[in-house]
JSON list of C-alpha atoms and ligand atoms in Angstrom, two decimals:
[
{"chain": "A", "resi": 1, "resn": "MET", "atom": "CA", "xyz": [205.60, 187.69, 36.65]},
{"chain": "A", "resi": 2, "resn": "LYS", "atom": "CA", "xyz": [208.71, 188.40, 38.81]},
{"chain": "A", "resi": 3, "resn": "GLY", "atom": "CA", "xyz": [208.54, 191.55, 41.11]},
{"chain": "A", "resi": 4, "resn": "ILE", "atom": "CA", "xyz": [211.32, 193.27, 39.55]},
{"chain": "A", "resi": 5, "resn": "VAL", "atom": "CA", "xyz": [209.22, 193.85, 36.41]},
{"chain": "A", "resi": 6, "resn": "PHE", "atom": "CA", "xyz": [206.52, 195.57, 38.64]},
{"chain": "A", "resi": 7, "resn": "THR", "atom": "CA", "xyz": [208.98, 197.55, 40.70]},
{"chain": "A", "resi": 8, "resn": "GLU", "atom": "CA", "xyz": [210.70, 198.81, 37.68]},
{"chain": "A", "resi": 9, "resn": "PHE", "atom": "CA", "xyz": [207.46, 199.57, 35.96]},
{"chain": "A", "resi": 10, "resn": "LEU", "atom": "CA", "xyz": [206.17, 201.72, 39.04]},
{"chain": "A", "resi": 11, "resn": "ASP", "atom": "CA", "xyz": [209.63, 203.58, 39.01]},
{"chain": "A", "resi": 12, "resn": "MET", "atom": "CA", "xyz": [209.28, 204.34, 35.49]},
{"chain": "A", "resi": 13, "resn": "VAL", "atom": "CA", "xyz": [205.68, 205.61, 35.99]},
{"chain": "A", "resi": 14, "resn": "GLU", "atom": "CA", "xyz": [206.77, 207.82, 38.88]},
{"chain": "A", "resi": 15, "resn": "LYS", "atom": "CA", "xyz": [209.76, 209.37, 36.85]},
{"chain": "A", "resi": 16, "resn": "GLU", "atom": "CA", "xyz": [207.72, 209.98, 33.78]},
{"chain": "A", "resi": 17, "resn": "PHE", "atom": "CA", "xyz": [204.41, 210.82, 35.10]},
{"chain": "A", "resi": 18, "resn": "GLY", "atom": "CA", "xyz": [204.75, 211.62, 38.86]},
{"chain": "A", "resi": 19, "resn": "TYR", "atom": "CA", "xyz": [203.84, 210.09, 42.04]},
{"chain": "A", "resi": 20, "resn": "GLU", "atom": "CA", "xyz": [200.21, 210.91, 41.45]},
{"chain": "A", "resi": 21, "resn": "MET", "atom": "CA", "xyz": [200.06, 208.69, 38.37]},
{"chain": "A", "resi": 22, "resn": "VAL", "atom": "CA", "xyz": [201.43, 205.62, 40.35]},
{"chain": "A", "resi": 23, "resn": "ASP", "atom": "CA", "xyz": [198.91, 206.26, 43.14]},
{"chain": "A", "resi": 24, "resn": "HIS", "atom": "CA", "xyz": [196.05, 206.52, 40.42]},
{"chain": "A", "resi": 25, "resn": "ILE", "atom": "CA", "xyz": [197.01, 203.33, 38.66]},
{"chain": "A", "resi": 26, "resn": "LEU", "atom": "CA", "xyz": [197.28, 201.37, 41.79]},
{"chain": "A", "resi": 27, "resn": "GLU", "atom": "CA", "xyz": [193.83, 202.68, 43.00]},
{"chain": "A", "resi": 28, "resn": "SER", "atom": "CA", "xyz": [192.15, 201.85, 39.97]},
{"chain": "A", "resi": 29, "resn": "SER", "atom": "CA", "xyz": [193.51, 198.23, 39.50]},
{"chain": "A", "resi": 30, "resn": "ASP", "atom": "CA", "xyz": [192.06, 195.39, 41.36]},
{"chain": "A", "resi": 31, "resn": "LEU", "atom": "CA", "xyz": [195.27, 193.86, 42.70]},
{"chain": "A", "resi": 32, "resn": "GLU", "atom": "CA", "xyz": [195.51, 190.53, 44.59]},
{"chain": "A", "resi": 33, "resn": "SER", "atom": "CA", "xyz": [199.01, 191.74, 45.84]},
{"chain": "A", "resi": 34, "resn": "GLY", "atom": "CA", "xyz": [197.48, 195.01, 47.07]},
{"chain": "A", "resi": 35, "resn": "GLY", "atom": "CA", "xyz": [199.91, 196.80, 44.98]},
{"chain": "A", "resi": 36, "resn": "ILE", "atom": "CA", "xyz": [202.97, 196.11, 47.18]},
{"chain": "A", "resi": 37, "resn": "TYR", "atom": "CA", "xyz": [205.75, 194.43, 45.27]},
{"chain": "A", "resi": 38, "resn": "THR", "atom": "CA", "xyz": [209.31, 193.21, 46.17]},
{"chain": "A", "resi": 39, "resn": "ALA", "atom": "CA", "xyz": [211.87, 192.60, 43.45]},
{"chain": "A", "resi": 40, "resn": "VAL", "atom": "CA", "xyz": [212.24, 188.80, 44.15]},
{"chain": "A", "resi": 41, "resn": "GLY", "atom": "CA", "xyz": [208.48, 188.03, 44.57]},
{"chain": "A", "resi": 42, "resn": "THR", "atom": "CA", "xyz": [206.22, 186.83, 42.09]},
{"chain": "A", "resi": 43, "resn": "TYR", "atom": "CA", "xyz": [202.81, 188.10, 41.10]},
{"chain": "A", "resi": 44, "resn": "ASN", "atom": "CA", "xyz": [200.05, 187.46, 38.85]},
{"chain": "A", "resi": 45, "resn": "HIS", "atom": "CA", "xyz": [200.77, 188.56, 35.33]},
{"chain": "A", "resi": 46, "resn": "ALA", "atom": "CA", "xyz": [197.26, 190.15, 35.04]},
{"chain": "A", "resi": 47, "resn": "GLU", "atom": "CA", "xyz": [198.40, 192.71, 37.54]},
{"chain": "A", "resi": 48, "resn": "ILE", "atom": "CA", "xyz": [200.83, 194.30, 35.02]},
{"chain": "A", "resi": 49, "resn": "VAL", "atom": "CA", "xyz": [198.15, 194.28, 32.31]},
{"chain": "A", "resi": 50, "resn": "GLN", "atom": "CA", "xyz": [195.72, 196.17, 34.60]},
{"chain": "A", "resi": 51, "resn": "LEU", "atom": "CA", "xyz": [198.41, 198.80, 35.66]},
{"chain": "A", "resi": 52, "resn": "LEU", "atom": "CA", "xyz": [199.51, 199.28, 32.02]},
{"chain": "A", "resi": 53, "resn": "THR", "atom": "CA", "xyz": [195.87, 199.72, 31.00]},
{"chain": "A", "resi": 54, "resn": "HIS", "atom": "CA", "xyz": [194.96, 202.32, 33.56]},
{"chain": "A", "resi": 55, "resn": "LEU", "atom": "CA", "xyz": [198.24, 204.11, 32.74]},
{"chain": "A", "resi": 56, "resn": "SER", "atom": "CA", "xyz": [197.37, 204.12, 29.00]},
{"chain": "A", "resi": 57, "resn": "ILE", "atom": "CA", "xyz": [193.77, 205.47, 29.74]},
{"chain": "A", "resi": 58, "resn": "LYS", "atom": "CA", "xyz": [194.88, 208.25, 32.06]},
{"chain": "A", "resi": 59, "resn": "ALA", "atom": "CA", "xyz": [198.01, 209.20, 30.30]},
{"chain": "A", "resi": 60, "resn": "GLU", "atom": "CA", "xyz": [195.92, 209.10, 26.79]},
{"chain": "A", "resi": 61, "resn": "MET", "atom": "CA", "xyz": [198.68, 207.02, 25.33]},
{"chain": "A", "resi": 62, "resn": "ASP", "atom": "CA", "xyz": [198.75, 203.71, 23.28]},
{"chain": "A", "resi": 63, "resn": "PRO", "atom": "CA", "xyz": [199.67, 200.87, 25.61]},
{"chain": "A", "resi": 64, "resn": "GLY", "atom": "CA", "xyz": [202.18, 199.43, 22.97]},
{"chain": "A", "resi": 65, "resn": "VAL", "atom": "CA", "xyz": [203.98, 202.76, 23.03]},
{"chain": "A", "resi": 66, "resn": "LEU", "atom": "CA", "xyz": [204.14, 202.52, 26.85]},
{"chain": "A", "resi": 67, "resn": "LEU", "atom": "CA", "xyz": [205.23, 199.09, 26.86]},
{"chain": "A", "resi": 68, "resn": "ASN", "atom": "CA", "xyz": [208.09, 199.65, 24.29]},
{"chain": "A", "resi": 69, "resn": "ALA", "atom": "CA", "xyz": [209.31, 202.60, 26.39]},
{"chain": "A", "resi": 70, "resn": "PHE", "atom": "CA", "xyz": [209.24, 200.40, 29.49]},
{"chain": "A", "resi": 71, "resn": "GLY", "atom": "CA", "xyz": [211.34, 197.90, 27.57]},
{"chain": "A", "resi": 72, "resn": "LYS", "atom": "CA", "xyz": [213.93, 200.58, 27.11]},
{"chain": "A", "resi": 73, "resn": "TYR", "atom": "CA", "xyz": [213.65, 201.52, 30.95]},
{"chain": "A", "resi": 74, "resn": "LEU", "atom": "CA", "xyz": [214.10, 197.74, 31.85]},
{"chain": "A", "resi": 75, "resn": "PHE", "atom": "CA", "xyz": [217.04, 197.46, 29.67]},
{"chain": "A", "resi": 76, "resn": "ASP", "atom": "CA", "xyz": [219.20, 199.96, 31.79]},
{"chain": "A", "resi": 77, "resn": "THR", "atom": "CA", "xyz": [218.06, 198.13, 34.93]},
{"chain": "A", "resi": 78, "resn": "PHE", "atom": "CA", "xyz": [219.26, 194.96, 33.49]},
{"chain": "A", "resi": 79, "resn": "LEU", "atom": "CA", "xyz": [222.54, 196.56, 32.52]},
{"chain": "A", "resi": 80, "resn": "LYS", "atom": "CA", "xyz": [223.09, 197.72, 36.07]},
{"chain": "A", "resi": 81, "resn": "VAL", "atom": "CA", "xyz": [221.84, 194.49, 37.87]},
{"chain": "A", "resi": 82, "resn": "TYR", "atom": "CA", "xyz": [223.32, 191.92, 35.54]},
{"chain": "A", "resi": 83, "resn": "PRO", "atom": "CA", "xyz": [226.27, 193.52, 33.81]},
{"chain": "A", "resi": 84, "resn": "HIS", "atom": "CA", "xyz": [228.02, 190.17, 33.08]},
{"chain": "A", "resi": 85, "resn": "PHE", "atom": "CA", "xyz": [225.50, 189.22, 30.54]},
{"chain": "A", "resi": 86, "resn": "PHE", "atom": "CA", "xyz": [226.37, 192.50, 28.41]},
{"chain": "A", "resi": 87, "resn": "GLN", "atom": "CA", "xyz": [230.12, 192.02, 28.83]},
{"chain": "A", "resi": 88, "resn": "ALA", "atom": "CA", "xyz": [229.98, 188.34, 27.67]},
{"chain": "A", "resi": 89, "resn": "VAL", "atom": "CA", "xyz": [229.48, 189.42, 23.89]},
{"chain": "A", "resi": 90, "resn": "ASP", "atom": "CA", "xyz": [230.66, 192.56, 22.09]},
{"chain": "A", "resi": 91, "resn": "ASN", "atom": "CA", "xyz": [227.80, 192.99, 19.54]},
{"chain": "A", "resi": 92, "resn": "ALA", "atom": "CA", "xyz": [224.01, 193.38, 19.43]},
{"chain": "A", "resi": 93, "resn": "PHE", "atom": "CA", "xyz": [223.49, 190.12, 17.26]},
{"chain": "A", "resi": 94, "resn": "ASP", "atom": "CA", "xyz": [225.53, 187.89, 19.66]},
{"chain": "A", "resi": 95, "resn": "PHE", "atom": "CA", "xyz": [223.64, 189.53, 22.57]},
{"chain": "A", "resi": 96, "resn": "LEU", "atom": "CA", "xyz": [220.15, 189.06, 21.17]},
{"chain": "A", "resi": 97, "resn": "LYS", "atom": "CA", "xyz": [221.05, 185.41, 20.24]},
{"chain": "A", "resi": 98, "resn": "SER", "atom": "CA", "xyz": [222.14, 184.83, 23.74]},
{"chain": "A", "resi": 99, "resn": "ILE", "atom": "CA", "xyz": [218.77, 185.75, 25.49]},
{"chain": "A", "resi": 100, "resn": "ASP", "atom": "CA", "xyz": [217.26, 182.46, 24.84]},
{"chain": "A", "resi": 101, "resn": "ASN", "atom": "CA", "xyz": [220.11, 180.09, 25.02]},
{"chain": "A", "resi": 102, "resn": "HIS", "atom": "CA", "xyz": [221.95, 181.80, 27.78]},
{"chain": "A", "resi": 103, "resn": "ILE", "atom": "CA", "xyz": [220.43, 184.78, 29.79]},
{"chain": "A", "resi": 104, "resn": "HIS", "atom": "CA", "xyz": [216.93, 183.61, 30.25]},
{"chain": "A", "resi": 105, "resn": "VAL", "atom": "CA", "xyz": [218.18, 180.22, 30.91]},
{"chain": "A", "resi": 106, "resn": "GLU", "atom": "CA", "xyz": [220.21, 181.56, 33.70]},
{"chain": "A", "resi": 107, "resn": "VAL", "atom": "CA", "xyz": [217.36, 183.60, 34.82]},
{"chain": "A", "resi": 108, "resn": "LYS", "atom": "CA", "xyz": [215.24, 180.46, 35.10]},
{"chain": "A", "resi": 109, "resn": "LYS", "atom": "CA", "xyz": [218.06, 178.70, 37.14]},
{"chain": "A", "resi": 110, "resn": "LEU", "atom": "CA", "xyz": [217.91, 181.69, 39.71]},
{"chain": "A", "resi": 111, "resn": "TYR", "atom": "CA", "xyz": [214.20, 181.90, 39.75]},
{"chain": "A", "resi": 112, "resn": "PRO", "atom": "CA", "xyz": [212.47, 178.73, 38.87]},
{"chain": "A", "resi": 113, "resn": "ASP", "atom": "CA", "xyz": [209.10, 180.28, 39.01]},
{"chain": "A", "resi": 114, "resn": "ALA", "atom": "CA", "xyz": [210.03, 182.83, 36.34]},
{"chain": "A", "resi": 115, "resn": "VAL", "atom": "CA", "xyz": [207.93, 182.32, 33.16]},
{"chain": "A", "resi": 116, "resn": "LEU", "atom": "CA", "xyz": [209.91, 183.52, 29.98]},
{"chain": "A", "resi": 117, "resn": "PRO", "atom": "CA", "xyz": [209.09, 184.02, 26.50]},
{"chain": "A", "resi": 118, "resn": "LYS", "atom": "CA", "xyz": [210.61, 181.98, 23.55]},
{"chain": "A", "resi": 119, "resn": "PHE", "atom": "CA", "xyz": [212.82, 183.39, 20.99]},
{"chain": "A", "resi": 120, "resn": "GLU", "atom": "CA", "xyz": [214.02, 181.75, 17.96]},
{"chain": "A", "resi": 121, "resn": "THR", "atom": "CA", "xyz": [216.87, 183.43, 16.22]},
{"chain": "A", "resi": 122, "resn": "HIS", "atom": "CA", "xyz": [218.63, 183.01, 12.88]},
{"chain": "A", "resi": 123, "resn": "GLU", "atom": "CA", "xyz": [220.52, 185.03, 10.23]},
{"chain": "A", "resi": 124, "resn": "ASN", "atom": "CA", "xyz": [219.09, 185.09, 6.70]},
{"chain": "A", "resi": 125, "resn": "GLU", "atom": "CA", "xyz": [221.23, 185.39, 3.39]},
{"chain": "A", "resi": 126, "resn": "ASN", "atom": "CA", "xyz": [220.92, 189.37, 3.56]},
{"chain": "A", "resi": 127, "resn": "GLY", "atom": "CA", "xyz": [222.69, 189.49, 6.94]},
{"chain": "A", "resi": 128, "resn": "THR", "atom": "CA", "xyz": [219.29, 190.19, 8.64]},
{"chain": "A", "resi": 129, "resn": "LEU", "atom": "CA", "xyz": [218.68, 188.71, 12.03]},
{"chain": "A", "resi": 130, "resn": "VAL", "atom": "CA", "xyz": [215.22, 187.27, 12.27]},
{"chain": "A", "resi": 131, "resn": "MET", "atom": "CA", "xyz": [213.96, 186.92, 15.84]},
{"chain": "A", "resi": 132, "resn": "THR", "atom": "CA", "xyz": [210.67, 185.28, 16.50]},
{"chain": "A", "resi": 133, "resn": "TYR", "atom": "CA", "xyz": [209.07, 185.94, 20.04]},
{"chain": "A", "resi": 134, "resn": "THR", "atom": "CA", "xyz": [206.47, 183.51, 21.15]},
{"chain": "A", "resi": 135, "resn": "SER", "atom": "CA", "xyz": [204.70, 183.93, 24.57]},
{"chain": "A", "resi": 136, "resn": "GLU", "atom": "CA", "xyz": [201.12, 183.71, 25.72]},
{"chain": "A", "resi": 137, "resn": "ARG", "atom": "CA", "xyz": [201.84, 187.06, 27.69]},
{"chain": "A", "resi": 138, "resn": "ARG", "atom": "CA", "xyz": [201.82, 188.96, 24.57]},
{"chain": "A", "resi": 139, "resn": "MET", "atom": "CA", "xyz": [204.58, 191.35, 25.35]},
{"chain": "A", "resi": 140, "resn": "GLY", "atom": "CA", "xyz": [205.99, 191.83, 21.95]},
{"chain": "A", "resi": 141, "resn": "ALA", "atom": "CA", "xyz": [206.29, 195.55, 22.47]},
{"chain": "A", "resi": 142, "resn": "LEU", "atom": "CA", "xyz": [208.37, 195.07, 25.58]},
{"chain": "A", "resi": 143, "resn": "ALA", "atom": "CA", "xyz": [210.63, 192.87, 23.48]},
{"chain": "A", "resi": 144, "resn": "GLU", "atom": "CA", "xyz": [210.65, 195.66, 20.89]},
{"chain": "A", "resi": 145, "resn": "GLY", "atom": "CA", "xyz": [212.00, 198.23, 23.29]},
{"chain": "A", "resi": 146, "resn": "LEU", "atom": "CA", "xyz": [214.48, 195.87, 24.73]},
{"chain": "A", "resi": 147, "resn": "ILE", "atom": "CA", "xyz": [215.71, 194.96, 21.51]},
{"chain": "A", "resi": 148, "resn": "GLU", "atom": "CA", "xyz": [215.97, 198.61, 20.27]},
{"chain": "A", "resi": 149, "resn": "LYS", "atom": "CA", "xyz": [217.88, 199.68, 23.45]},
{"chain": "A", "resi": 150, "resn": "SER", "atom": "CA", "xyz": [220.32, 196.59, 23.06]},
{"chain": "A", "resi": 151, "resn": "ILE", "atom": "CA", "xyz": [221.18, 197.93, 19.55]},
{"chain": "A", "resi": 152, "resn": "VAL", "atom": "CA", "xyz": [221.94, 201.44, 20.98]},
{"chain": "A", "resi": 153, "resn": "HIS", "atom": "CA", "xyz": [224.03, 199.80, 23.76]},
{"chain": "A", "resi": 154, "resn": "TYR", "atom": "CA", "xyz": [226.20, 198.00, 21.18]},
{"chain": "A", "resi": 155, "resn": "LYS", "atom": "CA", "xyz": [226.72, 201.35, 19.08]},
{"chain": "A", "resi": 156, "resn": "VAL", "atom": "CA", "xyz": [226.19, 199.86, 15.56]},
{"chain": "A", "resi": 157, "resn": "PRO", "atom": "CA", "xyz": [222.87, 201.08, 14.06]},
{"chain": "A", "resi": 158, "resn": "TYR", "atom": "CA", "xyz": [220.43, 198.66, 12.83]},
{"chain": "A", "resi": 159, "resn": "PHE", "atom": "CA", "xyz": [216.76, 198.97, 11.35]},
{"chain": "A", "resi": 160, "resn": "VAL", "atom": "CA", "xyz": [214.18, 196.90, 13.35]},
{"chain": "A", "resi": 161, "resn": "GLU", "atom": "CA", "xyz": [211.02, 195.87, 11.66]},
{"chain": "A", "resi": 162, "resn": "LYS", "atom": "CA", "xyz": [208.33, 194.41, 13.84]},
{"chain": "A", "resi": 163, "resn": "ASN", "atom": "CA", "xyz": [205.69, 192.00, 12.18]},
{"chain": "A", "resi": 164, "resn": "THR", "atom": "CA", "xyz": [202.88, 190.58, 14.42]},
{"chain": "A", "resi": 165, "resn": "LEU", "atom": "CA", "xyz": [202.51, 186.96, 13.12]},
{"chain": "A", "resi": 166, "resn": "ASN", "atom": "CA", "xyz": [198.88, 186.10, 14.72]},
{"chain": "A", "resi": 167, "resn": "GLU", "atom": "CA", "xyz": [195.87, 187.86, 15.79]},
{"chain": "A", "resi": 168, "resn": "ASP", "atom": "CA", "xyz": [196.34, 187.77, 19.50]},
{"chain": "A", "resi": 169, "resn": "GLY", "atom": "CA", "xyz": [200.20, 188.93, 19.28]},
{"chain": "A", "resi": 170, "resn": "SER", "atom": "CA", "xyz": [201.59, 185.94, 20.89]},
{"chain": "A", "resi": 171, "resn": "MET", "atom": "CA", "xyz": [204.04, 185.61, 18.01]},
{"chain": "A", "resi": 172, "resn": "VAL", "atom": "CA", "xyz": [205.87, 188.48, 16.87]},
{"chain": "A", "resi": 173, "resn": "GLU", "atom": "CA", "xyz": [208.84, 188.41, 14.27]},
{"chain": "A", "resi": 174, "resn": "PHE", "atom": "CA", "xyz": [211.69, 191.06, 14.33]},
{"chain": "A", "resi": 175, "resn": "LEU", "atom": "CA", "xyz": [213.88, 191.78, 11.28]},
{"chain": "A", "resi": 176, "resn": "ILE", "atom": "CA", "xyz": [216.92, 193.43, 12.34]},
{"chain": "A", "resi": 177, "resn": "SER", "atom": "CA", "xyz": [218.95, 194.54, 9.48]},
{"chain": "A", "resi": 178, "resn": "PRO", "atom": "CA", "xyz": [222.20, 196.26, 8.88]},
{"chain": "A", "resi": 179, "resn": "GLN", "atom": "CA", "xyz": [221.90, 200.10, 7.93]},
{"chain": "A", "resi": 180, "resn": "GLN", "atom": "CA", "xyz": [223.18, 200.97, 4.37]},
{"chain": "E", "resi": 201, "resn": "LIG", "atom": "C1", "xyz": [220.54, 190.79, 30.92]},
{"chain": "E", "resi": 201, "resn": "LIG", "atom": "C2", "xyz": [219.42, 190.71, 30.29]},
{"chain": "E", "resi": 201, "resn": "LIG", "atom": "C3", "xyz": [218.00, 190.12, 30.76]},
{"chain": "E", "resi": 201, "resn": "LIG", "atom": "C4", "xyz": [217.74, 189.40, 31.82]},
{"chain": "E", "resi": 201, "resn": "LIG", "atom": "C5", "xyz": [218.45, 189.31, 33.27]},
{"chain": "E", "resi": 201, "resn": "LIG", "atom": "C6", "xyz": [216.22, 189.27, 31.55]},
{"chain": "E", "resi": 201, "resn": "LIG", "atom": "C7", "xyz": [215.30, 188.77, 32.57]},
{"chain": "E", "resi": 201, "resn": "LIG", "atom": "C8", "xyz": [214.02, 188.65, 32.62]},
{"chain": "E", "resi": 201, "resn": "LIG", "atom": "C9", "xyz": [213.27, 188.47, 33.64]},
{"chain": "E", "resi": 201, "resn": "LIG", "atom": "C10", "xyz": [213.66, 188.27, 35.11]},
{"chain": "E", "resi": 201, "resn": "LIG", "atom": "C11", "xyz": [211.84, 188.48, 33.19]},
{"chain": "E", "resi": 201, "resn": "LIG", "atom": "C12", "xyz": [210.60, 188.16, 33.99]},
{"chain": "E", "resi": 201, "resn": "LIG", "atom": "C13", "xyz": [210.16, 186.68, 33.94]},
{"chain": "E", "resi": 201, "resn": "LIG", "atom": "C14", "xyz": [208.88, 186.66, 34.80]},
{"chain": "E", "resi": 201, "resn": "LIG", "atom": "O1", "xyz": [208.38, 187.64, 35.08]},
{"chain": "E", "resi": 201, "resn": "LIG", "atom": "O2", "xyz": [208.47, 185.50, 35.27]},
{"chain": "E", "resi": 201, "resn": "LIG", "atom": "C15", "xyz": [211.86, 188.62, 31.80]},
{"chain": "E", "resi": 201, "resn": "LIG", "atom": "C16", "xyz": [210.88, 188.57, 30.97]},
{"chain": "E", "resi": 201, "resn": "LIG", "atom": "C17", "xyz": [211.02, 189.04, 29.62]},
{"chain": "E", "resi": 201, "resn": "LIG", "atom": "N1", "xyz": [212.08, 189.32, 28.86]},
{"chain": "E", "resi": 201, "resn": "LIG", "atom": "FE1", "xyz": [214.10, 189.11, 29.46]},
{"chain": "E", "resi": 201, "resn": "LIG", "atom": "N2", "xyz": [215.81, 189.52, 30.38]},
{"chain": "E", "resi": 201, "resn": "LIG", "atom": "C18", "xyz": [216.93, 190.21, 29.78]},
{"chain": "E", "resi": 201, "resn": "LIG", "atom": "C19", "xyz": [217.01, 190.65, 28.58]},
{"chain": "E", "resi": 201, "resn": "LIG", "atom": "C20", "xyz": [216.11, 190.66, 27.68]},
{"chain": "E", "resi": 201, "resn": "LIG", "atom": "C21", "xyz": [216.07, 191.12, 26.28]},
{"chain": "E", "resi": 201, "resn": "LIG", "atom": "C22", "xyz": [217.23, 191.92, 25.66]},
{"chain": "E", "resi": 201, "resn": "LIG", "atom": "C23", "xyz": [214.79, 190.80, 25.90]},
{"chain": "E", "resi": 201, "resn": "LIG", "atom": "C24", "xyz": [214.40, 191.40, 24.28]},
{"chain": "E", "resi": 201, "resn": "LIG", "atom": "C25", "xyz": [214.27, 190.74, 23.52]},
{"chain": "E", "resi": 201, "resn": "LIG", "atom": "C26", "xyz": [213.97, 190.22, 26.62]},
{"chain": "E", "resi": 201, "resn": "LIG", "atom": "C27", "xyz": [212.70, 189.97, 26.56]},
{"chain": "E", "resi": 201, "resn": "LIG", "atom": "C28", "xyz": [211.95, 189.62, 27.56]},
{"chain": "E", "resi": 201, "resn": "LIG", "atom": "C29", "xyz": [210.43, 189.72, 27.55]},
{"chain": "E", "resi": 201, "resn": "LIG", "atom": "C30", "xyz": [209.60, 190.16, 26.18]},
{"chain": "E", "resi": 201, "resn": "LIG", "atom": "C31", "xyz": [209.70, 189.35, 28.87]},
{"chain": "E", "resi": 201, "resn": "LIG", "atom": "C32", "xyz": [208.43, 189.30, 29.26]},
{"chain": "E", "resi": 201, "resn": "LIG", "atom": "C33", "xyz": [207.81, 187.94, 29.51]},
{"chain": "E", "resi": 201, "resn": "LIG", "atom": "C34", "xyz": [207.03, 187.46, 28.20]},
{"chain": "E", "resi": 201, "resn": "LIG", "atom": "O3", "xyz": [206.86, 188.22, 27.22]},
{"chain": "E", "resi": 201, "resn": "LIG", "atom": "O4", "xyz": [206.70, 186.37, 28.25]},
{"chain": "E", "resi": 201, "resn": "LIG", "atom": "N3", "xyz": [214.69, 190.04, 27.87]},
{"chain": "E", "resi": 201, "resn": "LIG", "atom": "N4", "xyz": [213.31, 188.71, 31.47]}
]
């Protein structure tokens, strides 16, 4: 997993819970990297899972809730670092459709070692955007936070319904519907 995910995660933890919490989760985890991350480096995905698990235990918060909050935080980082992806479209549906066929494609060109999720999108007859997330890394809650913040960004409200399609959470469906 790319270092930007780790550096931003630790920044969020510091802002929301303080430096002692950052220190605690780094100390409690068994990290190959030694807990030293640079934005362009690549690290074992299991490290973010350990950091999240220790945060969840210490803060007594659900890991899914924390991962969703991190998705929202990461959205703001992407907006700052890659503004052109957001300016290329003017609404949330076009933006969300562009992740799999444009944004993550460009990310992969920039960082060939990035391991990205798959998103299948289509609009149904009710004007709902159906977005299916597939990833062995099972970070559907991160996708949820990113989707929710994308909607806020484009300023037209939508309902987001999340359905986990299989037991291990590697396939998650999002139904994004216009609010009546
Ligand atoms: C400009 C916008 C975006 C950029 C530049 C971007 C870039 C990235 C990068 C660099 C990673 C890490 C890959 C790795 O660690 O190897 C990643 C992972 C991920 N991205 Fe994006 N992304 C963007 C928008 C989004 C949005 C809006 C969503 C929500 C649907 C999304 C969903 C995910 C998820 C869920 C992962 C975690 C990996 C996984 O679940 O397999 N991304 N993205």
